[in-house]
PDB file of C-alpha atoms in Angstrom:
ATOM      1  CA  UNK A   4       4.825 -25.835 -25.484  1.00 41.00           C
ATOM      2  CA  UNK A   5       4.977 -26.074 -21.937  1.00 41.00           C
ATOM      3  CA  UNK A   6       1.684 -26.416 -19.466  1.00 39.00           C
ATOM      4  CA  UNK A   7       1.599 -24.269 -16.423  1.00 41.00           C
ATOM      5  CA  UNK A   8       2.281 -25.548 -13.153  1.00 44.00           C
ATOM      6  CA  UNK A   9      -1.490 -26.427 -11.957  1.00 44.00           C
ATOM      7  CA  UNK A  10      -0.302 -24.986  -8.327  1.00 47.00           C
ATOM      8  CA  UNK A  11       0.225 -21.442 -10.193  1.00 53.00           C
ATOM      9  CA  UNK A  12      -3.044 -21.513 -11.717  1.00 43.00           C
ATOM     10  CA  UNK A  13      -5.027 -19.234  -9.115  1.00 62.00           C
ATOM     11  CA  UNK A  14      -8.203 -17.373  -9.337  1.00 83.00           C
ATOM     12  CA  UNK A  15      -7.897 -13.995  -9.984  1.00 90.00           C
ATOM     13  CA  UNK A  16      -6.423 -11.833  -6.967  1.00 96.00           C
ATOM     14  CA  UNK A  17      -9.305  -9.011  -6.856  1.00 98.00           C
ATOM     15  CA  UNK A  18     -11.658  -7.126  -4.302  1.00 98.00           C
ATOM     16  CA  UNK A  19     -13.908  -4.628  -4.089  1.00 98.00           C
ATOM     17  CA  UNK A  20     -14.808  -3.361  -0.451  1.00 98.00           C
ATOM     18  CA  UNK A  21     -16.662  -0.518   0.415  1.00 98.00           C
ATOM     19  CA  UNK A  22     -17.111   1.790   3.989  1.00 98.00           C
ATOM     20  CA  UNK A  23     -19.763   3.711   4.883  1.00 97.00           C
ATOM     21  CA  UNK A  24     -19.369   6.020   8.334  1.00 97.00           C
ATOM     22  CA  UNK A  25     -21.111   9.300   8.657  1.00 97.00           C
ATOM     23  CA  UNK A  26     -17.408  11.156   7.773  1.00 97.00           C
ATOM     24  CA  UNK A  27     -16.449   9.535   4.415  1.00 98.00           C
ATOM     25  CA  UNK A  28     -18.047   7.049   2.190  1.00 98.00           C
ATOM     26  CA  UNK A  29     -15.578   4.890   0.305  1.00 98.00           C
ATOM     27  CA  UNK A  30     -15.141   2.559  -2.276  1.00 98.00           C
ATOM     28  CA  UNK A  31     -11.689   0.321  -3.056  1.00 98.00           C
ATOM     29  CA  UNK A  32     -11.321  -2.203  -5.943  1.00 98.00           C
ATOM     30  CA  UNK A  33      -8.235  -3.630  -6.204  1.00 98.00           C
ATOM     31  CA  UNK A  34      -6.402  -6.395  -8.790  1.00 98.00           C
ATOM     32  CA  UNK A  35      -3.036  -7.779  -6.983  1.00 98.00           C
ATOM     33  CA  UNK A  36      -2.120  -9.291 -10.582  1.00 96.00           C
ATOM     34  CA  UNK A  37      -2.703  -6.017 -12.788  1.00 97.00           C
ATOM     35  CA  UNK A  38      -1.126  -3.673 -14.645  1.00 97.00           C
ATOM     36  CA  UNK A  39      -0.657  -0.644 -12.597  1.00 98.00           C
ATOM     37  CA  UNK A  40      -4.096   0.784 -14.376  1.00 98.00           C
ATOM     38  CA  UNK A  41      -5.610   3.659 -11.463  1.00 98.00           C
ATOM     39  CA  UNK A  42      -8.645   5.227 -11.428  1.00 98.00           C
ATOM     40  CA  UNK A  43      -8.812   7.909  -8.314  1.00 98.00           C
ATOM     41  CA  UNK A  44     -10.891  10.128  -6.879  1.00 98.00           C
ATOM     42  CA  UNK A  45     -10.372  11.355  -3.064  1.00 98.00           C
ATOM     43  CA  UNK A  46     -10.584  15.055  -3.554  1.00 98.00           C
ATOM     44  CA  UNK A  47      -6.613  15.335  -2.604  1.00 98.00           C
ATOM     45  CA  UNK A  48      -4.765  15.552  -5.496  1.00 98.00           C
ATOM     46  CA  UNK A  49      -1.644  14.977  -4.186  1.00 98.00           C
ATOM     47  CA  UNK A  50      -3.083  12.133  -2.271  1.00 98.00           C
ATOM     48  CA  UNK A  51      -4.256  10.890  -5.356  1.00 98.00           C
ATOM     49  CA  UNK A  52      -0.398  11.066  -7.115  1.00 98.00           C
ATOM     50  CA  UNK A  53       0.435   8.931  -4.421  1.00 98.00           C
ATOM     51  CA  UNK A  54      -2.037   6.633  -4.205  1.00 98.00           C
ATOM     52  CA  UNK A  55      -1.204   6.450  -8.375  1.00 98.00           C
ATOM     53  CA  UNK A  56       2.345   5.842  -8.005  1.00 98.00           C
ATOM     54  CA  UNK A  57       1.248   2.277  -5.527  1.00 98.00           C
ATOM     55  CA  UNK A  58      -1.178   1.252  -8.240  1.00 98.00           C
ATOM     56  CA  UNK A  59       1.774   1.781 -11.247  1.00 98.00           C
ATOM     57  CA  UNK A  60       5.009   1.004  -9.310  1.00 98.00           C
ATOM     58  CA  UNK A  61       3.141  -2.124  -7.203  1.00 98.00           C
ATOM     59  CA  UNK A  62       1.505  -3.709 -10.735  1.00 98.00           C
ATOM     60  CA  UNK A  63      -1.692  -3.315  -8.520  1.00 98.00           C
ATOM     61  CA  UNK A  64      -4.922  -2.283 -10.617  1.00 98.00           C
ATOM     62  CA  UNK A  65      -6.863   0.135  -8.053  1.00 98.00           C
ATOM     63  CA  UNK A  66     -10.087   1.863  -8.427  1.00 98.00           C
ATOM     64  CA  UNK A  67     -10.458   4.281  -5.056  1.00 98.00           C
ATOM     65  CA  UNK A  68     -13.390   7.102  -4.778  1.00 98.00           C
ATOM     66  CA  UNK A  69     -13.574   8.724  -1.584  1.00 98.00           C
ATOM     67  CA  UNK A  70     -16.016  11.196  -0.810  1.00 98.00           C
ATOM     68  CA  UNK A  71     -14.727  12.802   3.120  1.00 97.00           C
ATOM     69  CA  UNK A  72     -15.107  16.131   5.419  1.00 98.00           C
ATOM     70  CA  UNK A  73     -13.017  18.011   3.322  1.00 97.00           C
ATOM     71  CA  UNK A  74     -14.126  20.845   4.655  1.00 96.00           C
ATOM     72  CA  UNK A  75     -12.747  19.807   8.074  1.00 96.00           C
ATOM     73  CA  UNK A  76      -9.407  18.529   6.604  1.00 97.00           C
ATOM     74  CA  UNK A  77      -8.419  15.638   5.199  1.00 98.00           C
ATOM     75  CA  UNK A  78      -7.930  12.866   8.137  1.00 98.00           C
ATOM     76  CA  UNK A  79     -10.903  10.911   8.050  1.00 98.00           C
ATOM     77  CA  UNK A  80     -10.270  10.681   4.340  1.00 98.00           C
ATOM     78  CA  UNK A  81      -6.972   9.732   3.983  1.00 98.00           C
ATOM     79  CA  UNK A  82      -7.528   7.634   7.359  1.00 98.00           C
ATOM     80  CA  UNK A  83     -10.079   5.487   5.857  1.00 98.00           C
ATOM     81  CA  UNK A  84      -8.767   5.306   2.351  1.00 98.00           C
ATOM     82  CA  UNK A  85      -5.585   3.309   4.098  1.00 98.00           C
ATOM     83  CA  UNK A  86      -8.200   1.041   6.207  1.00 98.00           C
ATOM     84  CA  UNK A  87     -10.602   0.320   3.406  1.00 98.00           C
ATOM     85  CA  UNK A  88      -7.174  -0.312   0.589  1.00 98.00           C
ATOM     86  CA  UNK A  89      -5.341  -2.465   3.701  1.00 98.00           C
ATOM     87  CA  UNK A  90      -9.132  -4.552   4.019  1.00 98.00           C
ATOM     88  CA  UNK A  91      -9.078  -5.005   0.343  1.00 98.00           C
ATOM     89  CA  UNK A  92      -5.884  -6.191  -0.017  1.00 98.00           C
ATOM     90  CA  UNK A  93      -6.260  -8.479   2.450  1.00 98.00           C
ATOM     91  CA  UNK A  94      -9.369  -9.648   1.085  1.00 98.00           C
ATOM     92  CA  UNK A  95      -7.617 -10.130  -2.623  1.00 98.00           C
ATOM     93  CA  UNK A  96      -4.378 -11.845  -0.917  1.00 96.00           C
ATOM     94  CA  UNK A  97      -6.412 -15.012  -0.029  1.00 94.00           C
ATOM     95  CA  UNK A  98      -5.405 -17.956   1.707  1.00 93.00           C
ATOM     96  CA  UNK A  99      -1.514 -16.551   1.264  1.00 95.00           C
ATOM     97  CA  UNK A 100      -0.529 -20.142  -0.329  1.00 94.00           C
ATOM     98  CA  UNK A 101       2.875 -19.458  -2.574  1.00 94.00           C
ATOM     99  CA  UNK A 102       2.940 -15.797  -1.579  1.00 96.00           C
ATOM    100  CA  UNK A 103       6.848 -14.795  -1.195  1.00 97.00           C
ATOM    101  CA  UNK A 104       5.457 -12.439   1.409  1.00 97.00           C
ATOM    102  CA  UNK A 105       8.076 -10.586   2.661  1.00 98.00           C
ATOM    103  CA  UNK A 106       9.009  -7.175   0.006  1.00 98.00           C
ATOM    104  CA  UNK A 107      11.185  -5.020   0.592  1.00 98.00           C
ATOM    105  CA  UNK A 108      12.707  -1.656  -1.658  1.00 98.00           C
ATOM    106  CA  UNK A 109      14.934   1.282  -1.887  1.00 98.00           C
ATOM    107  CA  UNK A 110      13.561   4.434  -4.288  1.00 98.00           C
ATOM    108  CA  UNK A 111      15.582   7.605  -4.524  1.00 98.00           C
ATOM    109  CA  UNK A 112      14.165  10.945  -5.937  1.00 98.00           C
ATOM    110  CA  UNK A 113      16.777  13.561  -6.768  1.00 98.00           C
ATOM    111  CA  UNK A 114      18.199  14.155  -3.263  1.00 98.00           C
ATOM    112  CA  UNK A 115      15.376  11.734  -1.232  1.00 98.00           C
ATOM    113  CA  UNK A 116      16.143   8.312  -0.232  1.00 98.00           C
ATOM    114  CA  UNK A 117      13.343   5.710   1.298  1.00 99.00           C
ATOM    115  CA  UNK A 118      13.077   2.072   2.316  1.00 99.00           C
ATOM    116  CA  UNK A 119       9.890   0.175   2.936  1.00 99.00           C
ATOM    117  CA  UNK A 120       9.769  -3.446   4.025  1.00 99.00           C
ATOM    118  CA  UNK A 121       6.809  -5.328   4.297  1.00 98.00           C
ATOM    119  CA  UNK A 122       5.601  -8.923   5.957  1.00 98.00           C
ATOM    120  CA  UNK A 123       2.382 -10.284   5.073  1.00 98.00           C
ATOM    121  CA  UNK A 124       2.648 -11.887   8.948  1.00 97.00           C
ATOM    122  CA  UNK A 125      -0.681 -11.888   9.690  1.00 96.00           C
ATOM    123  CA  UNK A 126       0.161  -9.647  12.931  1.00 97.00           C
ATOM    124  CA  UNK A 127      -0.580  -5.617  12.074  1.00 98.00           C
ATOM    125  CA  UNK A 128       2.196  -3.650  12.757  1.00 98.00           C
ATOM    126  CA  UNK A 129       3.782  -0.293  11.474  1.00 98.00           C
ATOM    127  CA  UNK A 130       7.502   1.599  12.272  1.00 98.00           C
ATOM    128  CA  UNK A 131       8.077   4.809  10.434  1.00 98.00           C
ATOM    129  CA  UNK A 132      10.327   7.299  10.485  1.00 98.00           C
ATOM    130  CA  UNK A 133       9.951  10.106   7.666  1.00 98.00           C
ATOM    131  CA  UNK A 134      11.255  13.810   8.901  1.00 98.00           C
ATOM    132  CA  UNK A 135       9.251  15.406   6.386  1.00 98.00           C
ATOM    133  CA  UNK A 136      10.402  18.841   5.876  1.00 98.00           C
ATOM    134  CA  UNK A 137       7.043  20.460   5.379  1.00 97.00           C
ATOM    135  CA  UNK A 138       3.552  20.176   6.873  1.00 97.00           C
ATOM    136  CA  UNK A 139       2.083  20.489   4.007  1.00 98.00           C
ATOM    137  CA  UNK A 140       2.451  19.185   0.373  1.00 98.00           C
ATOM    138  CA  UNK A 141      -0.070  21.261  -1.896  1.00 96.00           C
ATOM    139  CA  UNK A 142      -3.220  20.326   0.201  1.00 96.00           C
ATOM    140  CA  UNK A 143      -2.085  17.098   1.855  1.00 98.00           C
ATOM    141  CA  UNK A 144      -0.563  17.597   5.551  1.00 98.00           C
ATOM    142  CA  UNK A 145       2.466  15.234   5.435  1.00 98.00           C
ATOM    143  CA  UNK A 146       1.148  13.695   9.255  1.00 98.00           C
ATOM    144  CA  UNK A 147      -1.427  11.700   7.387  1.00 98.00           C
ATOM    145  CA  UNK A 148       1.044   9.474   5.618  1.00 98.00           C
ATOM    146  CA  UNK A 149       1.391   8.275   8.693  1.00 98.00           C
ATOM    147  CA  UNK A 150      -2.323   7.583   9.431  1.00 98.00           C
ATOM    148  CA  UNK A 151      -2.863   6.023   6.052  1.00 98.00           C
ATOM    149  CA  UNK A 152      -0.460   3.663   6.422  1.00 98.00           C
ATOM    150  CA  UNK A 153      -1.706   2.749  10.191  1.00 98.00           C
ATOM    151  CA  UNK A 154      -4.688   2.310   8.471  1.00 98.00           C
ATOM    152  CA  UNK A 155      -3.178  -0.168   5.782  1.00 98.00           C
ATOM    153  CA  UNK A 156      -1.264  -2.037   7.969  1.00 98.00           C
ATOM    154  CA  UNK A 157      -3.701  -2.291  10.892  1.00 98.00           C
ATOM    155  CA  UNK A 158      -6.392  -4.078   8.051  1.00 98.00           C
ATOM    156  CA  UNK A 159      -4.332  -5.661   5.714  1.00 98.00           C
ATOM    157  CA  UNK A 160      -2.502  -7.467   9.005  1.00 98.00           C
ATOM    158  CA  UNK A 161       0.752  -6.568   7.979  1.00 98.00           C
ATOM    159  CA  UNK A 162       4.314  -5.993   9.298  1.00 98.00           C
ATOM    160  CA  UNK A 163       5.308  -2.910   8.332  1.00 98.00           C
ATOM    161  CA  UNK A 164       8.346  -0.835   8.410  1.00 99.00           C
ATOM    162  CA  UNK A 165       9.320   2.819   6.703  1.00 99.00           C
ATOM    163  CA  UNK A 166      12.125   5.014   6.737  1.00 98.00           C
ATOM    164  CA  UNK A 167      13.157   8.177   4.932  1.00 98.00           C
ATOM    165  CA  UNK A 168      17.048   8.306   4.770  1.00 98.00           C
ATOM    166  CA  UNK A 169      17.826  11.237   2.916  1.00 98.00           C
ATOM    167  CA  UNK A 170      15.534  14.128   1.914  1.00 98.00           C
ATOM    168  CA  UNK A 171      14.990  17.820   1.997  1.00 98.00           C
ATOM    169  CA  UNK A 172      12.142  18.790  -0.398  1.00 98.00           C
ATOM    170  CA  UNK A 173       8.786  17.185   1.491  1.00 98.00           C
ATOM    171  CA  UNK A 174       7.222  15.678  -2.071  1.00 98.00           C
ATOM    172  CA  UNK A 175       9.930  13.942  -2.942  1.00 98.00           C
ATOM    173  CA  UNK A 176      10.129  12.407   0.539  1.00 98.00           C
ATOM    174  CA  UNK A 177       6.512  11.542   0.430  1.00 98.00           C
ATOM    175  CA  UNK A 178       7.143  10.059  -3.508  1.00 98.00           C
ATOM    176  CA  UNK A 179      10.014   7.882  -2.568  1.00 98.00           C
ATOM    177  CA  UNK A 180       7.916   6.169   0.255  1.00 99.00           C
ATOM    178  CA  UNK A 181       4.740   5.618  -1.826  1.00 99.00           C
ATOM    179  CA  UNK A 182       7.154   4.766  -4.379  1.00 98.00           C
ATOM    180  CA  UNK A 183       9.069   2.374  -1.954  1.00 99.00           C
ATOM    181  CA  UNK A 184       5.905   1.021  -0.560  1.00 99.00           C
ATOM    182  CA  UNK A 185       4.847  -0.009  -3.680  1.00 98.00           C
ATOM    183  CA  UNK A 186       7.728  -2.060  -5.112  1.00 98.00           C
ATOM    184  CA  UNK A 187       7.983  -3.579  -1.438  1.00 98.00           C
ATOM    185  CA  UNK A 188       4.037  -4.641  -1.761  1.00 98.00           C
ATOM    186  CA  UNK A 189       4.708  -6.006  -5.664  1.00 98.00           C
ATOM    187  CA  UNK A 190       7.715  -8.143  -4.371  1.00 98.00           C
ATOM    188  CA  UNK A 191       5.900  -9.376  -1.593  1.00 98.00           C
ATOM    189  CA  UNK A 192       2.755 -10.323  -3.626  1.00 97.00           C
ATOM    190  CA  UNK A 193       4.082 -12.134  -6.045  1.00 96.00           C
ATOM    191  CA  UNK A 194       3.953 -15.890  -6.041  1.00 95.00           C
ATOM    192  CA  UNK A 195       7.000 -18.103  -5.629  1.00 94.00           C
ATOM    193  CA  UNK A 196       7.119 -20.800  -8.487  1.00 92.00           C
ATOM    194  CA  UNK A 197       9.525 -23.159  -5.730  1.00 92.00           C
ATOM    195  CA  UNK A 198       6.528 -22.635  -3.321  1.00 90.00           C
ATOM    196  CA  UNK A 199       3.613 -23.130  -5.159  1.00 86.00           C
ATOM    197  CA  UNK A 200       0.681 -23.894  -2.804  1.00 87.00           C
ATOM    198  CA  UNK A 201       2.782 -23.721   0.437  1.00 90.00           C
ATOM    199  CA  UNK A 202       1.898 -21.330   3.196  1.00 90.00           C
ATOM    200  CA  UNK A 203       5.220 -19.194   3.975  1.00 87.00           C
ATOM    201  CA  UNK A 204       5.386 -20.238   7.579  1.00 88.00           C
ATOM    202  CA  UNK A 205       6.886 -22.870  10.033  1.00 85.00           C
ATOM    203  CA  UNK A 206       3.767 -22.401  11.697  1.00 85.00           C
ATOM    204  CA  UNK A 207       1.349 -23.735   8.567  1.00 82.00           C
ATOM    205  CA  UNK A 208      -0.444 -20.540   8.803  1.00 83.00           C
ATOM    206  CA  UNK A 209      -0.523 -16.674   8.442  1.00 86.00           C
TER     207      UNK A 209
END
């Protein structure tokens, strides 16, 4: 029986933040190291689907309630679900020692085709193109993709880029870029055994 490389023994990768304005109140727990396990509750329901398929396609355990001005629309909620998610994560992430940090993926849905990259850089940045071809899916407006992941990337100080390639049917454009996001967050999360306790970066630090 074999002993486990003391550099791979971390504490657990978890968070629980919390934000309080006078539009939404929100919690976010997160596990980087789970099992895809959600609980949700942001009064979207197809923002919730999403947010589901990044907890069970990413391995991430997430626990999100949001309570927002739905009866203004949606933005401030979806907004600051992506800000307080993108603090937590960064908050889980840690020091960034062994991290492979760079993800990337391809997910197709029937006719839909999306890639997401991601770099855990340090520097907040987002690029996305997605055409969606309807403003709104069920009770979700398709622009707040965008503003949720603005919100992620801004707080979780990551490089982010996101392109729809193919699709006609505006759910399964938004699916294959959650979807996509996702598997691009769970390879970039993971930690490299051949870089156990290194930071990923000439520079010593992200």
């Amino acid at each position: 029986m074999t002993t486990p490389h003391p550099e791979l023994i971390a504490t657990p990768r978890v968070a629980e933040v919390s934000r309080n304005t006078a539009e939404t109140k929100i919690t976010v727990r997160v596990n980087l190291d789970g099992t895809g396990q959600a609980k949700l509750s942001t009064g979207i329901g197809f923002f919730d689907h999403m947010l589901d398929q990044i907890a069970r396609h990413g391995l991430i355990d997430l626990d999100i309630h949001a309570e927002g001005d739905l009866h203004i629309d949606g933005h401030h909620t979806v907004e600051d679900v992506g800000i307080t998610f993108g603090q937590a994560v960064a908050q889980a992430v840690g020091d960034k020692k062994g991290l492979r940090r760079y993800g990337h993926a391809y997910v197709p849905l029937d006719e839909a085709l999306s890639r997401v990259v991601v770099d855990f850089s340090g520097r907040p940045g987002l690029d996305m193109h997605v055409p969606f071809k309807s403003g709104m899916i069920g009770t979700f407006d398709s622009q707040l993709a965008y503003e949720f992941f603005q919100g992620f990337a801004n707080h979780a100080f990551v490089t982010l880029h996101i392109d729809n390639l193919k699709g006609e049917n505006a759910h399964h454009q938004a699916e294959t870029v959650f979807k996509a996001f996702a598997r691009a967050l769970r390879m970039a999360l993971e930690i490299d055994p051949r870089a156990a306790g290194v930071i990923p970066s000439t520079k010593g630090s992200l």
